Short mmCIF file of C-alpha atoms in Angstrom, two decimals:
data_model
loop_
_atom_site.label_atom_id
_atom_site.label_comp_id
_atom_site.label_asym_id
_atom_site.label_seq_id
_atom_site.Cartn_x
_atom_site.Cartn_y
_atom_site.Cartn_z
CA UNK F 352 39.28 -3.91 25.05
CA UNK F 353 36.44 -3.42 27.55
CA UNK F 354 32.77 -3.47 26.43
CA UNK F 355 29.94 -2.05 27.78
CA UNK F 356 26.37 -2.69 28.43
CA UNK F 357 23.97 -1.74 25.62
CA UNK F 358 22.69 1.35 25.25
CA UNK F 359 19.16 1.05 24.32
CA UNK F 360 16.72 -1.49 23.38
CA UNK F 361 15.19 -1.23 20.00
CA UNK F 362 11.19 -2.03 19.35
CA UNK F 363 9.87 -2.56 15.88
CA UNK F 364 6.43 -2.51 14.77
CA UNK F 365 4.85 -3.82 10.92
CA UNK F 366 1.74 -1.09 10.84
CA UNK F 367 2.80 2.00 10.50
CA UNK F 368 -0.52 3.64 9.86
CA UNK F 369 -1.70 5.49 12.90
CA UNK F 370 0.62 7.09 16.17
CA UNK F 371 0.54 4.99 19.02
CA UNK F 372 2.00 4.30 22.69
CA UNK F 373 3.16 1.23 23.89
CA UNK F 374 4.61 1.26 27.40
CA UNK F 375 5.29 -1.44 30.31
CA UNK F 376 8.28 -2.64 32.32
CA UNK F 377 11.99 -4.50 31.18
CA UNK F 378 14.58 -6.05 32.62
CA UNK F 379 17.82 -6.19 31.60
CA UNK F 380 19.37 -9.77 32.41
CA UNK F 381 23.56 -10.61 32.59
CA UNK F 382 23.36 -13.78 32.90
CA UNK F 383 21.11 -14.72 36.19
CA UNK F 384 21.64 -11.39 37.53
CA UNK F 385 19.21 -8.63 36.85
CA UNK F 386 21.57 -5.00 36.37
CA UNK F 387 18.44 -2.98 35.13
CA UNK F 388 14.69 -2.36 35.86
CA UNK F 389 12.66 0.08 34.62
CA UNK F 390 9.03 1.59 33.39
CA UNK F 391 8.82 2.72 30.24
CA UNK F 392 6.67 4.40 27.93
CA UNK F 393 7.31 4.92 24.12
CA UNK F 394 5.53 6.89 21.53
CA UNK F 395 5.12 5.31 18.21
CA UNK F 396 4.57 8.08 15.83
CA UNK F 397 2.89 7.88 12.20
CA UNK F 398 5.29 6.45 9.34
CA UNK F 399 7.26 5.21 12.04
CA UNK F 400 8.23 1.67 12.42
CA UNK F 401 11.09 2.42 15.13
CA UNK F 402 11.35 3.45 18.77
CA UNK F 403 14.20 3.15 21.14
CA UNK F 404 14.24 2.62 24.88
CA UNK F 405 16.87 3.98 26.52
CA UNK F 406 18.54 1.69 29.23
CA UNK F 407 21.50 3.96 30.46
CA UNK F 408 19.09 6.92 30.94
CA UNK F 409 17.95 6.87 34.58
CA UNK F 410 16.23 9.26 37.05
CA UNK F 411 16.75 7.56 40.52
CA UNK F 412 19.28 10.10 42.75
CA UNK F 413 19.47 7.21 45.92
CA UNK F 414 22.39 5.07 45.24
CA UNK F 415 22.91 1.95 47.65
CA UNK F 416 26.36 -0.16 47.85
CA UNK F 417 28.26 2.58 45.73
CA UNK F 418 26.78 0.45 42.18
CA UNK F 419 23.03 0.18 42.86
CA UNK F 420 20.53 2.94 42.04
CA UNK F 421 16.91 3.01 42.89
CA UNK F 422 14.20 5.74 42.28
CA UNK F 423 11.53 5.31 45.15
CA UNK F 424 8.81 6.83 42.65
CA UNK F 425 9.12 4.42 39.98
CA UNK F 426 10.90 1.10 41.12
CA UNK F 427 13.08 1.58 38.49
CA UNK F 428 16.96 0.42 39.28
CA UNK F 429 20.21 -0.44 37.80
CA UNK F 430 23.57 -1.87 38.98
CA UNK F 431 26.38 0.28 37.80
CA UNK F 432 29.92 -1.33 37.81
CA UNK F 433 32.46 0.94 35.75
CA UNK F 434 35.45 -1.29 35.68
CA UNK F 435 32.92 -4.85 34.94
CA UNK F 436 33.87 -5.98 31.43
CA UNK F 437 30.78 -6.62 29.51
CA UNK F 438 32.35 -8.22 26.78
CA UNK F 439 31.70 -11.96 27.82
CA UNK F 440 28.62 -11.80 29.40
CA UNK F 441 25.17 -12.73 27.27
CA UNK F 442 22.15 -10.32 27.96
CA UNK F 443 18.36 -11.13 27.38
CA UNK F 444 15.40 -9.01 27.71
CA UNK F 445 12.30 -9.86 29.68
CA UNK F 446 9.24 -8.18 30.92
CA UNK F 447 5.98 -7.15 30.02
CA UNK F 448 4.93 -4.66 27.05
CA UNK F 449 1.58 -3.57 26.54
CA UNK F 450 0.63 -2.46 23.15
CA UNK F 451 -3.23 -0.53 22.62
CA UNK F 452 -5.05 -4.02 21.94
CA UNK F 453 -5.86 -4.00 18.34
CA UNK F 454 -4.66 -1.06 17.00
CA UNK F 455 -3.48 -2.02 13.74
CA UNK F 456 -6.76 -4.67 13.07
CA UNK F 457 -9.06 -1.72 14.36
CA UNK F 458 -7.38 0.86 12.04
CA UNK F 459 -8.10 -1.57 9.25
CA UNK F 460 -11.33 -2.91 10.40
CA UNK F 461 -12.52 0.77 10.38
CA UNK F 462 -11.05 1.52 7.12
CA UNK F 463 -12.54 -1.27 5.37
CA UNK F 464 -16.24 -1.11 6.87
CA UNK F 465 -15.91 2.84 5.75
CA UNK F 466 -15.27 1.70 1.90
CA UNK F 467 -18.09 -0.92 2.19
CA UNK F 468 -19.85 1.60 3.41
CA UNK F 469 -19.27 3.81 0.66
CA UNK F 470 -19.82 1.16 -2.25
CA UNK F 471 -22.99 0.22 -0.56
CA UNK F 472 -24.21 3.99 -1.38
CA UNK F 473 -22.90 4.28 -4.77
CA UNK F 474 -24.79 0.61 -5.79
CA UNK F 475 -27.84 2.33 -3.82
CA UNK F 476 -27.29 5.46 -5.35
CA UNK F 477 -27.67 3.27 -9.26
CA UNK F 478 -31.40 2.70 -8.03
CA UNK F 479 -32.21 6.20 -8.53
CA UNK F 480 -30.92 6.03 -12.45
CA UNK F 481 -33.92 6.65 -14.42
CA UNK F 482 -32.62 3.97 -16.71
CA UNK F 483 -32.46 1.40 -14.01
CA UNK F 484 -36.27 1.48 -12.71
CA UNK F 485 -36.83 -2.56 -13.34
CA UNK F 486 -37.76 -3.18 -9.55
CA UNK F 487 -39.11 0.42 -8.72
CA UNK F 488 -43.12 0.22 -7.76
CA UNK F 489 -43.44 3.80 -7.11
CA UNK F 490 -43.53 7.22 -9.05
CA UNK F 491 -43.08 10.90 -7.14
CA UNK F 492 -44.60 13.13 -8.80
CA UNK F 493 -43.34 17.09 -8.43
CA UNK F 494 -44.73 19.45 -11.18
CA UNK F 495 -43.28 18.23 -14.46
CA UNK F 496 -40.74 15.80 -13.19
CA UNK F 497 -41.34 12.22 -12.01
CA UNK F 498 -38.74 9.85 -9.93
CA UNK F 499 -38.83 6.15 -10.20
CA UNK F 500 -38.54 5.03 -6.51
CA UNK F 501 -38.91 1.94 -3.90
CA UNK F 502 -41.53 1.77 -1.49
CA UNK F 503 -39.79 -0.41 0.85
CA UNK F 504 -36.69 1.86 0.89
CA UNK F 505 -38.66 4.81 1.37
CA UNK F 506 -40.64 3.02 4.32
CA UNK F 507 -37.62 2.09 6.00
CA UNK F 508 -36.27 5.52 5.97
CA UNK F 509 -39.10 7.54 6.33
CA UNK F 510 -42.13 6.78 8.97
CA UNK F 511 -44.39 9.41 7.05
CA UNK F 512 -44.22 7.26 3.72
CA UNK F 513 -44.27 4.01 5.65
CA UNK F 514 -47.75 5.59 7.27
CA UNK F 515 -48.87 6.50 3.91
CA UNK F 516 -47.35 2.76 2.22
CA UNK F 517 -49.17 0.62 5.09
CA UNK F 518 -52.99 2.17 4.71
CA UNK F 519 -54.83 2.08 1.83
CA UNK F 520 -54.84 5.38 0.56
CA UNK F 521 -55.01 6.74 -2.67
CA UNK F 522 -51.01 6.73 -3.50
CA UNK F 523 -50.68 3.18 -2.34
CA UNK F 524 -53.44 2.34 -4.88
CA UNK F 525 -52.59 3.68 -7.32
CA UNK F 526 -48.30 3.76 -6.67
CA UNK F 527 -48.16 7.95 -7.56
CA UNK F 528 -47.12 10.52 -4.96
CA UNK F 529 -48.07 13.93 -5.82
CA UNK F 530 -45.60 16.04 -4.15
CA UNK F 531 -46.19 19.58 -4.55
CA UNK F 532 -44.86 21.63 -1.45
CA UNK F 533 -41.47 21.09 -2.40
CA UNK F 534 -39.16 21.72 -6.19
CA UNK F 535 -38.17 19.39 -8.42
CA UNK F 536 -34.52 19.72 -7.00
CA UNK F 537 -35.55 19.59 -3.01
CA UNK F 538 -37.24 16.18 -3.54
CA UNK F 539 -34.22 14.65 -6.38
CA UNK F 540 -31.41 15.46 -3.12
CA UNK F 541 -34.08 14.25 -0.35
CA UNK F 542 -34.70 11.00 -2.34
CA UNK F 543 -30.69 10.94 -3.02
CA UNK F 544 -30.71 11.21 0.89
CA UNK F 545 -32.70 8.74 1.78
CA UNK F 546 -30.79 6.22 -0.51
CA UNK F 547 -27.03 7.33 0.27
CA UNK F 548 -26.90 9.33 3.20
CA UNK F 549 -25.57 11.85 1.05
CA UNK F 550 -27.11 15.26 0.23
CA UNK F 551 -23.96 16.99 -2.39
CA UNK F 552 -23.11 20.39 -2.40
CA UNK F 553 -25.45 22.78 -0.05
CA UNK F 554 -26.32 26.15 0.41
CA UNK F 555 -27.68 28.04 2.86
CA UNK F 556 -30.73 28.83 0.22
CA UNK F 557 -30.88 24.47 -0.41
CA UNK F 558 -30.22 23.68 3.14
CA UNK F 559 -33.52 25.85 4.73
CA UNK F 560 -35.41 24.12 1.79
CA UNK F 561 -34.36 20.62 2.27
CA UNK F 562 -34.60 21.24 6.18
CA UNK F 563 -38.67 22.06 5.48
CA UNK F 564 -38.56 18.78 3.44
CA UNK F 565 -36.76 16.56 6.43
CA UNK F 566 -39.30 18.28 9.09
CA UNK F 567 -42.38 16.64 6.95
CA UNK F 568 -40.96 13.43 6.18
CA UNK F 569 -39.55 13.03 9.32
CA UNK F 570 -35.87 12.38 8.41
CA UNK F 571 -34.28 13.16 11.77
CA UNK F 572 -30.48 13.12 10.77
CA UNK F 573 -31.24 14.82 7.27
CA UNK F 574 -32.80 17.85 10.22
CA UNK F 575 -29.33 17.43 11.96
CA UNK F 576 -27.44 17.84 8.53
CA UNK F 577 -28.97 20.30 7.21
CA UNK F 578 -29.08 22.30 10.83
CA UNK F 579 -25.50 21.47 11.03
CA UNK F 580 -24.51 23.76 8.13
CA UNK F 581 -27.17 26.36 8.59
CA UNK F 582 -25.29 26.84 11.75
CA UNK F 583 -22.35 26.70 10.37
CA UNK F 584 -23.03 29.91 8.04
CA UNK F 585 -24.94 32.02 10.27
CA UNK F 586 -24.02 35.50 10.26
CA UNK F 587 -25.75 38.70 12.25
CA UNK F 588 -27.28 39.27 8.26
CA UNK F 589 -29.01 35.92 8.08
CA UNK F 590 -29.33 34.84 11.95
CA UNK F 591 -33.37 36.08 11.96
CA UNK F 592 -34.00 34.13 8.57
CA UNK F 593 -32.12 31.19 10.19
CA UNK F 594 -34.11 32.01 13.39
CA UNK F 595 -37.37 31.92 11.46
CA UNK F 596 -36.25 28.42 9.90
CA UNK F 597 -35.76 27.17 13.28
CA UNK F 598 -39.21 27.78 14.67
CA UNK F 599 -41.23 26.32 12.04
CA UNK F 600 -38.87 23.03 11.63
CA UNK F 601 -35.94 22.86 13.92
CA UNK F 602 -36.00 23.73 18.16
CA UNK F 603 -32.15 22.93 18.89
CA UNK F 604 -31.59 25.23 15.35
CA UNK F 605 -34.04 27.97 16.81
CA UNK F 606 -32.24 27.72 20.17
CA UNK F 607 -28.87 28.53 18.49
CA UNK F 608 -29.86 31.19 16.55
CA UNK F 609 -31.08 32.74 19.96
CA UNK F 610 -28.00 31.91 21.31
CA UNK F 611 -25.96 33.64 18.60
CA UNK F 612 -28.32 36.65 18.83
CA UNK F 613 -27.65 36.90 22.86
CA UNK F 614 -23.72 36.55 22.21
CA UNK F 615 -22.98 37.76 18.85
CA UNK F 616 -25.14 41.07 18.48
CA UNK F 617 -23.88 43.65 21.00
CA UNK F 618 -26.24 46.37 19.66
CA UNK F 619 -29.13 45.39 19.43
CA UNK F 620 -30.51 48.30 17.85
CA UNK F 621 -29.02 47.71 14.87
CA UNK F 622 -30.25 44.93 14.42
CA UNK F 623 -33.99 46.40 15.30
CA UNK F 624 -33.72 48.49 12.71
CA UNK F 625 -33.55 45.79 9.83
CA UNK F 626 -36.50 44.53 7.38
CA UNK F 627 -36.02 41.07 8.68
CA UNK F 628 -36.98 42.00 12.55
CA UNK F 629 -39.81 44.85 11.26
CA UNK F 630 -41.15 41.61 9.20
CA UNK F 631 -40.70 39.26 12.00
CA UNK F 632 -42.37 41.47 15.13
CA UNK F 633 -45.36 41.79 12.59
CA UNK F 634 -46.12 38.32 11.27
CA UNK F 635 -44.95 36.39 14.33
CA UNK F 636 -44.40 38.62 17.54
CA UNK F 637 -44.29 35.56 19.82
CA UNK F 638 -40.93 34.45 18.36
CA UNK F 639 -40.21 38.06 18.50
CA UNK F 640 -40.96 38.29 22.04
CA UNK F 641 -39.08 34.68 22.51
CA UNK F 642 -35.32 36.98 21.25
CA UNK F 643 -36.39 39.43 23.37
CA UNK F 644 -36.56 37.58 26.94
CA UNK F 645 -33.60 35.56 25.16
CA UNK F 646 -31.68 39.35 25.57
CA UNK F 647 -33.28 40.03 29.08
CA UNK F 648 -31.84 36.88 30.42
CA UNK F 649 -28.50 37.10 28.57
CA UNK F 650 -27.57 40.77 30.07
CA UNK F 651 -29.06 39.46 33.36
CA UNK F 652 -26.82 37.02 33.67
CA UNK F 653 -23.74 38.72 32.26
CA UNK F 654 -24.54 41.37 34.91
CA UNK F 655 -24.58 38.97 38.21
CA UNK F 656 -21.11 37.84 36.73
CA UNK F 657 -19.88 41.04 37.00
CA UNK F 658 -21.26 41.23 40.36
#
């Protein structure tokens, strides 16, 4: 009975985690003779420990010696003999693969410095328990309420505390912050903050409040947090209170809210006519005036497009 060639050659991989490509160039070997060359490239997808390479498949249309095919554009070629039996012949496999370099130690690299990572807040996170305040050597004060805290954390995170920690002034005498421009519950998720890099659940209400505290203590990604979802939940209702936000804490958060104001609002008017712009062209009529050239330039510029 006559054999033939095989059909495909069969690549197996142990991580199975993430989708990947390998690719590179074979050839097929009977005997000393090479009867196949080609490029190839192979996806690998998720939950997949298999992928086949075809080696009958072929794309080259200039045939030499009626059993010799050759495609210019990728230096692929096989030898094609019909009537050859196969069936004695030994074939090996030899050529180059190249496989992203890593990919399965990066995947787990990543994974693993992300859950050491995460313990490394939760054990910071167990220095805020009020019944863990053995090392703590410094009390906020805010109204009624008083956090244990760490002056050398809050240093390190903040450079308004590690101004205040470094002179001697009154709190780092006598180890009491009175902090009285913000609530209870502002300064409890700011100080979570500062220990985790986590802030919980916001709101827009939480977010402009906690963005007021991370302006004054000068916790530049706690700004782009809490910026990030104020953006993320502005609406024509709340764009001027988000607006307002921006100017007194946040320029890139100001900027958007202009933005949104210039794209989003196509009549202005009714906008105009809320409380919100009435109370805004009164008590600051300079940011006012900033929307305003904000619109001039917008419908400027949307009119030399037309043009």
């Amino acid at each position: 009975m006559q054999s033939y060639r095989p059909e495909f050659l069969e690549i197996r991989r142990n991580s199975t985690a993430k989708e990947i490509i390998v690719s590179g160039t074979l050839k097929l070997m009977r005997n000393d003779e090479c009867v196949l060359q080609r490029k190839f490239k192979q996806l690998f997808e998720a939950d997949s420990s298999t992928t086949l390479i075809g080696l009958l498949e072929f794309s080259g249309s200039d045939r030499y010696d009626n059993d010799l095919y050759y495609d210019y554009a990728s230096g692929d070629y096989y030898v094609n003999d019909p009537y050859y039996d196969y069936s004695s012949d030994n074939y090996s496999i030899s050529g180059i693969l190249t496989i992203p370099a890593n990919v399965a130690n990066k995947e787990y690299a990543k994974g693993d410095q992300i859950r050491s990572l995460q313990e490394l807040s939760s054990d910071f996170e167990l220095l805020l328990d009020p019944k863990e305040t053995y090392f703590s050597d410094v009390n906020l004060k805010c109204g009624t309420d008083s956090f244990s805290a760490h002056k050398n954390i809050l240093c390190a995170r903040s450079p308004v505390f590690a101004a205040m920690f470094t002179t001697e002034m009154k709190e780092t005498l006598e180890n009491k912050v009175e902090i009285s421009d913000v609530s209870s519950q502002v300064l409890k998720t700011m100080l979570t903050y500062i220990y985790t890099g986590k802030t919980g659940e916001l709101s827009v209400q939480s977010a402009g409040e906690l963005l007021f505290a991370a302006n004054k203590y000068q916790l530049q990604d706690l700004k782009r947090v809490c910026g990030d979802y104020l953006k993320s939940c502005v609406s024509v209702e709340n764009v001027l209170k988000t607006l307002v936000l921006g100017d007194l804490h946040d320029e890139d958060l100001k900027a958007y809210a202009i933005d949104f104001i210039c794209n989003s609002c196509e009549e202005f008017e009714v906008l105009e006519k809320t409380v919100e712009w009435k109370n805004l062209r009164e008590k600051t009529p300079s940011l006012a005036m900033d929307v305003l050239t904000g619109l001039v330039k917008s419908k400027d510029k949307k009119l030399r497009s037309y043009k």
